[in-house]
Tab-separated table of C-alpha atoms and ligand atoms in Angstrom:
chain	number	residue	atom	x	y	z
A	19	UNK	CA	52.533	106.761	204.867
A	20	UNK	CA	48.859	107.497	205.934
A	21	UNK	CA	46.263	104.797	205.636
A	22	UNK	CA	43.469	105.906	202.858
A	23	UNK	CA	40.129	107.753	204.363
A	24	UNK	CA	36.885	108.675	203.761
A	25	UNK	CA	36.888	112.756	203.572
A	26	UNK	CA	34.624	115.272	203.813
A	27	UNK	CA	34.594	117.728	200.781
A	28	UNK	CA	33.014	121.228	200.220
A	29	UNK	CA	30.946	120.688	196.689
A	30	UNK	CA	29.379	124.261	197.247
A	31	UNK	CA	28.070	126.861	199.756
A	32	UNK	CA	25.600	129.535	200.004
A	33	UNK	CA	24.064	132.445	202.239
A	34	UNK	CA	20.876	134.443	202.594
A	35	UNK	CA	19.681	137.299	204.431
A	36	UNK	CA	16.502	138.722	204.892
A	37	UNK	CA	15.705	141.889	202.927
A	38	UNK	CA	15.173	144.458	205.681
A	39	UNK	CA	18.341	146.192	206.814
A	40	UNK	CA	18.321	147.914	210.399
A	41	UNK	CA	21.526	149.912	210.339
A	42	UNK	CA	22.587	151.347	214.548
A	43	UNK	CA	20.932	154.664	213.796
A	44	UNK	CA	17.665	153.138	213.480
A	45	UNK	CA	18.321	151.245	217.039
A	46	UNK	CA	19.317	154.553	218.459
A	47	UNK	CA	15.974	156.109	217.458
A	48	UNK	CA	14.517	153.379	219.267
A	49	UNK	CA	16.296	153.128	222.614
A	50	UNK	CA	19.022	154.562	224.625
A	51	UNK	CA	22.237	153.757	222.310
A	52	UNK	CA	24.262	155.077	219.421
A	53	UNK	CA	25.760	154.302	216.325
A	54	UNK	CA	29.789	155.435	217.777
A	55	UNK	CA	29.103	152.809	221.005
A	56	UNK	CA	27.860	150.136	218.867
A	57	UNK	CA	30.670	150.611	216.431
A	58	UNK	CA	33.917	150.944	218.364
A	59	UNK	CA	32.428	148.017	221.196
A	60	UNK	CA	31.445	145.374	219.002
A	61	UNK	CA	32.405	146.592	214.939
A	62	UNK	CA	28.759	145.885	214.244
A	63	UNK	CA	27.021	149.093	211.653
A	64	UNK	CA	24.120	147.172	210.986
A	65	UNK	CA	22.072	143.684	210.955
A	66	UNK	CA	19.133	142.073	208.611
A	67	UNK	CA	16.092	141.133	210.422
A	68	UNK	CA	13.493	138.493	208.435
A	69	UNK	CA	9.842	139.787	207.632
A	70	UNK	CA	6.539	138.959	209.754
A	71	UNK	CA	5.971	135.532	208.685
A	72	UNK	CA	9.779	134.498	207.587
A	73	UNK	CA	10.690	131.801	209.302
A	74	UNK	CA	14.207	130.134	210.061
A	75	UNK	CA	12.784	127.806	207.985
A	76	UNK	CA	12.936	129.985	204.890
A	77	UNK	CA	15.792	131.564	205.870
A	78	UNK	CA	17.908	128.027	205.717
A	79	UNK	CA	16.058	126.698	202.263
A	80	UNK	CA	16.827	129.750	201.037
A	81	UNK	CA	20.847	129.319	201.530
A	82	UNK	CA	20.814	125.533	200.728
A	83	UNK	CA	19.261	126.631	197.414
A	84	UNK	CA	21.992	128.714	197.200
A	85	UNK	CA	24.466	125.973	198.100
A	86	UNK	CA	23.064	122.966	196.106
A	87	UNK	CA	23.395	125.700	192.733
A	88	UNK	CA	27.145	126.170	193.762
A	89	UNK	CA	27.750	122.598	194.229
A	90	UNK	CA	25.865	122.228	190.478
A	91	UNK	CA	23.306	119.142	192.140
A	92	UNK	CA	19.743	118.495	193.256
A	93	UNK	CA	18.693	118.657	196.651
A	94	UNK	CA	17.830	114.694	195.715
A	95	UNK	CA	21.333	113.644	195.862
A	96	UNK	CA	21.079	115.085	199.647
A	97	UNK	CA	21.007	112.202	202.080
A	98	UNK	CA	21.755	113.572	204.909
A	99	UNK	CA	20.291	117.410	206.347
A	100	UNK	CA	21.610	118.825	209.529
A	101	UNK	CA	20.386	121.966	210.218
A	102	UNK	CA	22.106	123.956	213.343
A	103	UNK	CA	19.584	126.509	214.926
A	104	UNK	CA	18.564	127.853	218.048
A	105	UNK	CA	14.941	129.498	217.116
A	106	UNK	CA	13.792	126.490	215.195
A	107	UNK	CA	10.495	127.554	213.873
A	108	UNK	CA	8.722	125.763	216.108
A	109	UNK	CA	9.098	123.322	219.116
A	110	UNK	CA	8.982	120.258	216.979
A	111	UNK	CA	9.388	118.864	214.489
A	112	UNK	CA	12.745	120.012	213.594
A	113	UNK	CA	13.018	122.542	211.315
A	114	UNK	CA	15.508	120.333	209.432
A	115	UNK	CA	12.244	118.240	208.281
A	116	UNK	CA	10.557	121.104	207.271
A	117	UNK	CA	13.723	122.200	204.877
A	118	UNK	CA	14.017	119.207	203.561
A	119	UNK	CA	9.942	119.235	203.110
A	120	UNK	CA	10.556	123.032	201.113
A	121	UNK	CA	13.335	121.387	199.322
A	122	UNK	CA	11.216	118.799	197.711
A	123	UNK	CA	13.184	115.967	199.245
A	124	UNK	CA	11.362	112.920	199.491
A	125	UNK	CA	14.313	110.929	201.261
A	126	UNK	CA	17.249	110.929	203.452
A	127	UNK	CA	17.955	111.658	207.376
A	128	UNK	CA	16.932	115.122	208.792
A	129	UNK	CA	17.656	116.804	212.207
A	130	UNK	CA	18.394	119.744	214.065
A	131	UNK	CA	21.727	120.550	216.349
A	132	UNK	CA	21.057	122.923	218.913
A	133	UNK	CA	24.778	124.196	220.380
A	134	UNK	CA	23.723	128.042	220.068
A	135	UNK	CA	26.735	130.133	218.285
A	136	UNK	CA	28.751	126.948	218.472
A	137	UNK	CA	25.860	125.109	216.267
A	138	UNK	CA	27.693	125.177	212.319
A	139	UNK	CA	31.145	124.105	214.091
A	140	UNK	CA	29.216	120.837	215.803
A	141	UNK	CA	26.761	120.168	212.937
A	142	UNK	CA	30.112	120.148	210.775
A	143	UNK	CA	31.567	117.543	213.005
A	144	UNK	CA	28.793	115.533	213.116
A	145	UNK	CA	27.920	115.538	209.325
A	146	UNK	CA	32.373	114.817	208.713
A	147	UNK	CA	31.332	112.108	211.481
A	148	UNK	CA	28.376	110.574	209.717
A	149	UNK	CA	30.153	110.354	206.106
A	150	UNK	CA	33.521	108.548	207.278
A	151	UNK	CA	31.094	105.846	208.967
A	152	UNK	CA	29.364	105.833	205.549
A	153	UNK	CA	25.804	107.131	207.345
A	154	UNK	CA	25.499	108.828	204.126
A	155	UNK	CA	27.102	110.193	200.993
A	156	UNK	CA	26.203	113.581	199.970
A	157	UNK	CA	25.339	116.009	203.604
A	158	UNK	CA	23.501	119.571	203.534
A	159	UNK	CA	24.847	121.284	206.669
A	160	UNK	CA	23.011	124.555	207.632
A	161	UNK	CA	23.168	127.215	209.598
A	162	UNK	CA	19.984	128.866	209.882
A	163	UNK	CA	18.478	131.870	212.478
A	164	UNK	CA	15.571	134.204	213.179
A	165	UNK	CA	17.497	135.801	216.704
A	166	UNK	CA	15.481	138.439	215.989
A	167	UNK	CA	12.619	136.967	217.596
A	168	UNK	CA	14.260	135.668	220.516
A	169	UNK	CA	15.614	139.322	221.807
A	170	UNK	CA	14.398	141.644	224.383
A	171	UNK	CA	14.096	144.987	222.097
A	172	UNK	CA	14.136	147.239	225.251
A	173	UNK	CA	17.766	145.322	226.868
A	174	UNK	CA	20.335	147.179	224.638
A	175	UNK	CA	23.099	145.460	226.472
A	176	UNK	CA	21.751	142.754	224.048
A	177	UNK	CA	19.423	143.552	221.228
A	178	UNK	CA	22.162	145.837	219.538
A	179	UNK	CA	24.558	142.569	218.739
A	180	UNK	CA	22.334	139.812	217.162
A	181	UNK	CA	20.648	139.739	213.140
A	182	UNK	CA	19.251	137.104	211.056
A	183	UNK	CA	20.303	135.065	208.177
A	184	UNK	CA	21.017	131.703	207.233
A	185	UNK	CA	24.513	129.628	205.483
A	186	UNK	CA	24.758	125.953	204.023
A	187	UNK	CA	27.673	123.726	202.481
A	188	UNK	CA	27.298	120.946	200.611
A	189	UNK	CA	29.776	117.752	201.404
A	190	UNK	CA	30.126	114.363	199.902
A	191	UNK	CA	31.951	111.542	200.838
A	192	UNK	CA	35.109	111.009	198.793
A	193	UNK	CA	38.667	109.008	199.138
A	194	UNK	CA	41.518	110.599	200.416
A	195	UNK	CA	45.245	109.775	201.566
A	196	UNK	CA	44.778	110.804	205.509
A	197	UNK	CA	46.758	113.986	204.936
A	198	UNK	CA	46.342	117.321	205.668
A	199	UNK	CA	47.458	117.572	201.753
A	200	UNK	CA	43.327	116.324	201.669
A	201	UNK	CA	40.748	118.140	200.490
A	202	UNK	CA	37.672	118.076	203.172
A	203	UNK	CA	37.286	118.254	206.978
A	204	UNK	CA	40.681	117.345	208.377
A	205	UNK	CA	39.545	117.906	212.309
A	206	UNK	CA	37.431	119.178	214.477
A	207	UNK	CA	37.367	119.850	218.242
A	208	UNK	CA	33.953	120.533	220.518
A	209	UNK	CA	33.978	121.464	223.766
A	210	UNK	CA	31.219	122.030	226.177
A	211	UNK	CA	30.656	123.401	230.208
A	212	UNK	CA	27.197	123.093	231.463
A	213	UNK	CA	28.064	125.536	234.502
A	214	UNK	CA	28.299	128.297	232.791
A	215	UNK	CA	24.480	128.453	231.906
A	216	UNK	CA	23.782	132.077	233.502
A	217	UNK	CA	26.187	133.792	231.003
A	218	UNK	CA	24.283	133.304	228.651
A	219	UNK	CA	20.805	131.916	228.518
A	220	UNK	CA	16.859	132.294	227.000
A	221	UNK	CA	15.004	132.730	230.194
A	222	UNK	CA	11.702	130.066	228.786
A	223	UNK	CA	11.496	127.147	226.934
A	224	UNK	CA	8.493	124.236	226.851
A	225	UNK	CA	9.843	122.028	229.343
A	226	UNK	CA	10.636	125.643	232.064
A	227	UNK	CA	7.942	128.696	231.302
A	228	UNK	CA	5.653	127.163	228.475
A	229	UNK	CA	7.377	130.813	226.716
A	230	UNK	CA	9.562	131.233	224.285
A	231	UNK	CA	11.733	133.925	226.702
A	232	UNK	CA	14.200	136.583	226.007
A	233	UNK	CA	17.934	136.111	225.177
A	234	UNK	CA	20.002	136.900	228.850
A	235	UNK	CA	23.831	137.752	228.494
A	236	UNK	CA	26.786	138.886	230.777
A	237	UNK	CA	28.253	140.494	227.854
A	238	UNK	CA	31.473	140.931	229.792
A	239	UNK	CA	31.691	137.358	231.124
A	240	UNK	CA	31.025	136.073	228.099
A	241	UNK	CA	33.556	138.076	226.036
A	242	UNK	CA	36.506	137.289	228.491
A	243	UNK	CA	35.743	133.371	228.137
A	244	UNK	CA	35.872	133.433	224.471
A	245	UNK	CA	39.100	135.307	223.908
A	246	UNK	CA	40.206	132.250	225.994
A	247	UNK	CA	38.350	129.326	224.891
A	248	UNK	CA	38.905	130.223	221.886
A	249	UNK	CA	42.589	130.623	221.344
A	250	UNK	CA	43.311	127.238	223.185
A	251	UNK	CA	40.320	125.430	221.013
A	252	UNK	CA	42.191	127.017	217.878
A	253	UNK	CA	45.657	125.154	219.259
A	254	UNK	CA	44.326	122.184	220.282
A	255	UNK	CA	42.530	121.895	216.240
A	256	UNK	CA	45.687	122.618	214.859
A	257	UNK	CA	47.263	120.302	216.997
A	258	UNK	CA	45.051	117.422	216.082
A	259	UNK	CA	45.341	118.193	212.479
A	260	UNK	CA	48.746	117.801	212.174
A	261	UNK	CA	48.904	121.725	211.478
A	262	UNK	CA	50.552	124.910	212.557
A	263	UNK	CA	49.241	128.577	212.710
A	264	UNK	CA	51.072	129.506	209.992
A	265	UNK	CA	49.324	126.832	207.455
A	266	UNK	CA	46.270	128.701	208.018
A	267	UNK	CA	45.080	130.899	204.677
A	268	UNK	CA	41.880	131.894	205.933
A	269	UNK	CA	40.123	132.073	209.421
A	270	UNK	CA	36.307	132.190	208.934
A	271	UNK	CA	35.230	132.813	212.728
A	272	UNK	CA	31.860	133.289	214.973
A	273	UNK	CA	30.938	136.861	214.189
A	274	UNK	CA	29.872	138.144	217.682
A	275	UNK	CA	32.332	141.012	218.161
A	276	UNK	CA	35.143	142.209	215.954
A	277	UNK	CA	37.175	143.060	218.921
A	278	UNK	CA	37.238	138.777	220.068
A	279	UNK	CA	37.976	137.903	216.482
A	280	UNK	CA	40.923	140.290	216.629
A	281	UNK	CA	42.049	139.372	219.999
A	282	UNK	CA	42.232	135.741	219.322
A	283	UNK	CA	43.743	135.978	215.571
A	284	UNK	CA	46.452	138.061	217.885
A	285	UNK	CA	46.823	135.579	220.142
A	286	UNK	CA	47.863	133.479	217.932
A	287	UNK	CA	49.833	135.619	215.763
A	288	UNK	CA	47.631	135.086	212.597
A	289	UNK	CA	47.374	137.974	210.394
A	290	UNK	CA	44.193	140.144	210.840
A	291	UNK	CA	44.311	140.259	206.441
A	292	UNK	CA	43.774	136.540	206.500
A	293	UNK	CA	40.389	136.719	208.266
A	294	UNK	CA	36.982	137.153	206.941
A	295	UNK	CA	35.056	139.835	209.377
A	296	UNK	CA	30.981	140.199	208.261
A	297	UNK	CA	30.047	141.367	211.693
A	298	UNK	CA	29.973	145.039	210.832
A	299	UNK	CA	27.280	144.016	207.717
A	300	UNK	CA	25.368	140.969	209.606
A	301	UNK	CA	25.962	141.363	213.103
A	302	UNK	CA	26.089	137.965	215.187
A	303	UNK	CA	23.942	135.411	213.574
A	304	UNK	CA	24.586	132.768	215.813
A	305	UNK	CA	24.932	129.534	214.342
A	306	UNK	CA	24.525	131.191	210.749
A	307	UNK	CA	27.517	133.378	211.192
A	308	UNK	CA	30.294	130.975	209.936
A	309	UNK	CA	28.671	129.701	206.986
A	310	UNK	CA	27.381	133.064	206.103
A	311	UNK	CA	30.761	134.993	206.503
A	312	UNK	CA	31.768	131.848	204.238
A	313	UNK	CA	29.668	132.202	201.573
A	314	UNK	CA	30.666	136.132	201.049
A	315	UNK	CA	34.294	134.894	201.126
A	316	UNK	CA	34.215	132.136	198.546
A	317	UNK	CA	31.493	134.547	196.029
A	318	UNK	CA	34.027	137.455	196.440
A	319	UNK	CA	36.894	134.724	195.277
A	320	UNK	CA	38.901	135.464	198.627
A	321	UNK	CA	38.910	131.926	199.655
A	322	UNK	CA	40.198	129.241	196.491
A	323	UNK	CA	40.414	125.303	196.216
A	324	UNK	CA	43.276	124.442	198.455
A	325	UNK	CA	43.335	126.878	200.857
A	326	UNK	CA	42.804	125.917	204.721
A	327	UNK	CA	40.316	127.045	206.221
A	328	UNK	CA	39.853	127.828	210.465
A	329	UNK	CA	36.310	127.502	211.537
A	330	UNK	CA	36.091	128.875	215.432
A	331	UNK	CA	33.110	129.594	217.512
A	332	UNK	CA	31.778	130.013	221.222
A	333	UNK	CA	28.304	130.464	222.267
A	334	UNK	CA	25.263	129.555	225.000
A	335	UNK	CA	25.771	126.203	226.885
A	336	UNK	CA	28.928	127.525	227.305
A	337	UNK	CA	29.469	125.438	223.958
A	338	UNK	CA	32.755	125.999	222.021
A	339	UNK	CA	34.869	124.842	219.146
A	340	UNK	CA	36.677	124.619	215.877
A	341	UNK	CA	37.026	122.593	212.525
A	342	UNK	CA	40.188	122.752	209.951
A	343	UNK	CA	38.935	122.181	206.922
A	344	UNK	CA	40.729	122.183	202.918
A	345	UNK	CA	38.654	123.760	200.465
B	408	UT7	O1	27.914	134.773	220.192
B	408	UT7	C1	28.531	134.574	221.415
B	408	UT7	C2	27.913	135.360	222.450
B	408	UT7	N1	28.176	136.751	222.548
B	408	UT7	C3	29.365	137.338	222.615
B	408	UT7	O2	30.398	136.837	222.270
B	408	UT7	C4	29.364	138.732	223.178
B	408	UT7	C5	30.522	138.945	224.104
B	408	UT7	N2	30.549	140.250	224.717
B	408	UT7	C6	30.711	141.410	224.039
B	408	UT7	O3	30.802	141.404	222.827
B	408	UT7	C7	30.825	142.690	224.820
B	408	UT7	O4	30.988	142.407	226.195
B	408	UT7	C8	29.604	143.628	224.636
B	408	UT7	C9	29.621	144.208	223.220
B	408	UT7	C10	28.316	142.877	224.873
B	408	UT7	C11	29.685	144.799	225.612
B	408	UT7	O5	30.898	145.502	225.448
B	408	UT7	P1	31.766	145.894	226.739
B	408	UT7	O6	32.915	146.658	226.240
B	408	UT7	O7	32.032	144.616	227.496
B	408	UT7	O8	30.783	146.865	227.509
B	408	UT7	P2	30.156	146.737	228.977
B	408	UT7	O9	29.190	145.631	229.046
B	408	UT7	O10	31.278	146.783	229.976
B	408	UT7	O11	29.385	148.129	229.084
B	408	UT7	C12	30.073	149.357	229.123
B	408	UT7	C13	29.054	150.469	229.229
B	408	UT7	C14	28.045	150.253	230.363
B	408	UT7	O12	27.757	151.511	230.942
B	408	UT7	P3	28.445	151.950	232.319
B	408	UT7	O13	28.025	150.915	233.316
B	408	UT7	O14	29.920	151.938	232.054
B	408	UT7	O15	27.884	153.303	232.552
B	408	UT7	C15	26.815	149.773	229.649
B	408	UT7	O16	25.609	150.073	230.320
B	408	UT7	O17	28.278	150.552	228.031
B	408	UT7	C16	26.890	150.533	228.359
B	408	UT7	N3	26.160	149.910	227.252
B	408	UT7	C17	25.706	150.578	226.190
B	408	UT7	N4	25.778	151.882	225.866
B	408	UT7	C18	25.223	152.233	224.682
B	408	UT7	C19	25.853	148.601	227.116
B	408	UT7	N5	25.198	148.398	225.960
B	408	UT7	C20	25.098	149.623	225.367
B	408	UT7	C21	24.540	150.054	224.159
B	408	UT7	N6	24.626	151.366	223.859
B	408	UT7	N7	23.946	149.226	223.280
C-alpha cells in the first residue's frame, strides 16, 4: 500500500492573448515567405503579438486572473507565484513581483524560472516541489511571453514560428494516497545540456552586449533533438510515474511545430486525437504554450477531472522535459 502524500492539485487555469492577430499572409507581405511554406513546415496559420506598451507582465496577470476565477479564489490565498518567462519585462526585478504587485498581493514568495520553451514544465516541478515540502499551500504557476520583441523581423528562418500570450494554473496542497489513482502532479522529469547553446540562443543579454539581442536558431538541429529528447523524456515520466502510454487521455505538448508533436505522439504510439495542437492559432509561445494550449482544452470541455494529462517540452539551454499530471 502507498504511504499518504502531499499532492499537487489543479484548482483552475486560464489563458490570454493579445488582441492583434498576424495571420502568414501578413508576414508574407512583409518578407520573403508564404502562407503554403509556413503551413505544411511548421502547421502554424497565424500568431497574436501584444500592443506597444503590453508587457509580459500584463500578459501573465491577465491569465492568472483568468485562472484564480476558474479556481473560484482570490489571488490572496496565493502564497507562492512562479512565473516562467524568457522576455521578463525587464532585467530585474522579476516580473513575478510585478504580477503579484498587479494582482494586489500583499504577501507570499515570488520569482521567475527562466528554462526558455522548457520554462511551464520546470516551474511546474518546482511549484509540485515547494508544496510537498510544505513551502507553501496554494501556488500560481505562469507561463507568460512577449517573443515578439525578442525576434529578428527580417530572419524568416525564425520570426515566422514564435507569438505571444500568456497561461496560469492554480495548485494547492492537498492529501493523497501516493497513487497514480491521485489527483495532482504525479511526476516530473527535467533535463538539461549546456553544450548545445548555439542551437538556439539570444545573441545579448546584460552580463554579454548590454542589448537585449535577437533570437538565433538552427531550426534543423533543433527539430531533430526534440523528436528525440522528447520521446525518451516522455518514457522516462511515464516510467517514474508508475504509468504506461496507454494511461495517457490527453497530451498537452510545447507548441513549436505540429510536425514534432506528431512525430513524437508516433513514436510512442499515442493517438494523434488525444492531443491538444494550438500551434496553427498561437504559434510557439515558448514557455506560455503548455498552459495556453491547456486552458483552450479544459474551456472547450476536452480535458475532465480524472483524466491524465502529458505535459512535454524542449527549448533554449538545450532544456527539456515532462510532468504527468491527474486533473
Ligand atoms: O520551441 C523550441 C524551439 N524551436 C523548435 O522546436 C523549432 C524546430 N525546428 C523546426 O520547427 C523546423 O526546423 C523549421 C520550421 C524551423 C524549419 O523547417 P525545415 O523543414 O527544417 O526547413 P529548413 O530549415 O530545412 O529550410 C528549408 C528551406 C530552406 O531553403 P533552401 O535552402 O532549401 O533553398 C530555407 O531557406 O526553406 C527555407 N525557409 C523558408 N522559406 C519560406 C526557411 N524559412 C522559410 C520561410 N519561408 N519562413
Amino acid at each position: 500500500m502507498s504511504a499518504e502524500m502531499t499532492r499537487s492539485v489543479v484548482l483552475g487555469c486560464g489563458g490570454y492573448v493579445p488582441a492583434r492577430i498576424v495571420c502568414n499572409d501578413e508576414l508574407g507581405s512583409l518578407i520573403d515567405t508564404s502562407d503554403e511554406w509556413i503551413v505544411q513546415r511548421t502547421g502554424i496559420r497565424q500568431r497574436h503579438i501584444a500592443a506597444d506598451g503590453e508587457l509580459t507582465s500584463d500578459l501573465g496577470t491577465l491569465a492568472a486572473q483568468a485562472a484564480l476565477e476558474h479556481a473560484g479564489i482570490g489571488a490572496d490565498e496565493i502564497d507562492l507565484l512562479i512565473v516562467a518567462t524568457s522576455t521578463p519585462d525587464e532585467t530585474f526585478p522579476a516580473t513575478a513581483a510585478t504580477v503579484q504587485a498587479k494582482l494586489g498581493m500583499t504577501a507570499g514568495a515570488a520569482f521567475d524560472v527562466q528554462a526558455v520553451c522548457s520554462g511551464f514544465v520546470y516551474a511546474l516541478s518546482i511549484a509540485d516541489s515547494m508544496l510537498k515540502n510544505g513551502m507553501g499551500s496554494t501556488a500560481l504557476v505562469i507561463g507568460a511571453e512577449t517573443f515578439s520583441r525578442l525576434l529578428d523581423w527580417t530572419d524568416r528562418t525564425s520570426c515566422v514560428l514564435f507569438g505571444d500570450g500568456a497561461g496560469a494554473i492554480v495548485l494547492r496542497a492537498e492529501p493523497g494516497t501516493g497513487s497514480a489513482a491521485d489527483r495532482g502532479v504525479l511526476a516530473s522529469t527535467l533535463h538539461s545540456d549546456g553544450r548545445l547553446h548555439d542551437l538556439l540562443y539570444v545573441d545579448g543579454g546584460p552580463s554579454s552586449t548590454g542589448t537585449t539581442g535577437h533570437l538565433r536558431m538552427h531550426g534543423k538541429e533543433v527539430y531533430r533533438h526534440a523528436v528525440t529528447k522528447l520521446s525518451d523524456v516522455v518514457a522516462e515520466v511515464l516510467q517514474a510515474g508508475g504509468l504506461s502510454a496507454t494511461d495517457i487521455d490527453w497530451v498537452v505538448p510545447h507548441q513549436a511545430n505540429a510536425r514534432i508533436i506528431e512525430s513524437v505522439a508516433h513514436k510512442l504510439a499515442l493517438s494523434p486525437d488525444r492531443v491538444v495542437i494550438t500551434v496553427d492559432r498561437h504559434a510557439n509561445t515558448s514557455a506560455a504554450s503548455i498552459p495556453l494550449a491547456l486552458s483552450v482544452a479544459v474551456a472547450d470541455g476536452r480535458i475532465q477531472r480524472g483524466d491524465l494529462l502529458l505535459f512535454e517540452a524542449l527549448g533554449g539551454g538545450m532544456t527539456w522535459g515532462a510532468n504527468l499530471l491527474r486533473w
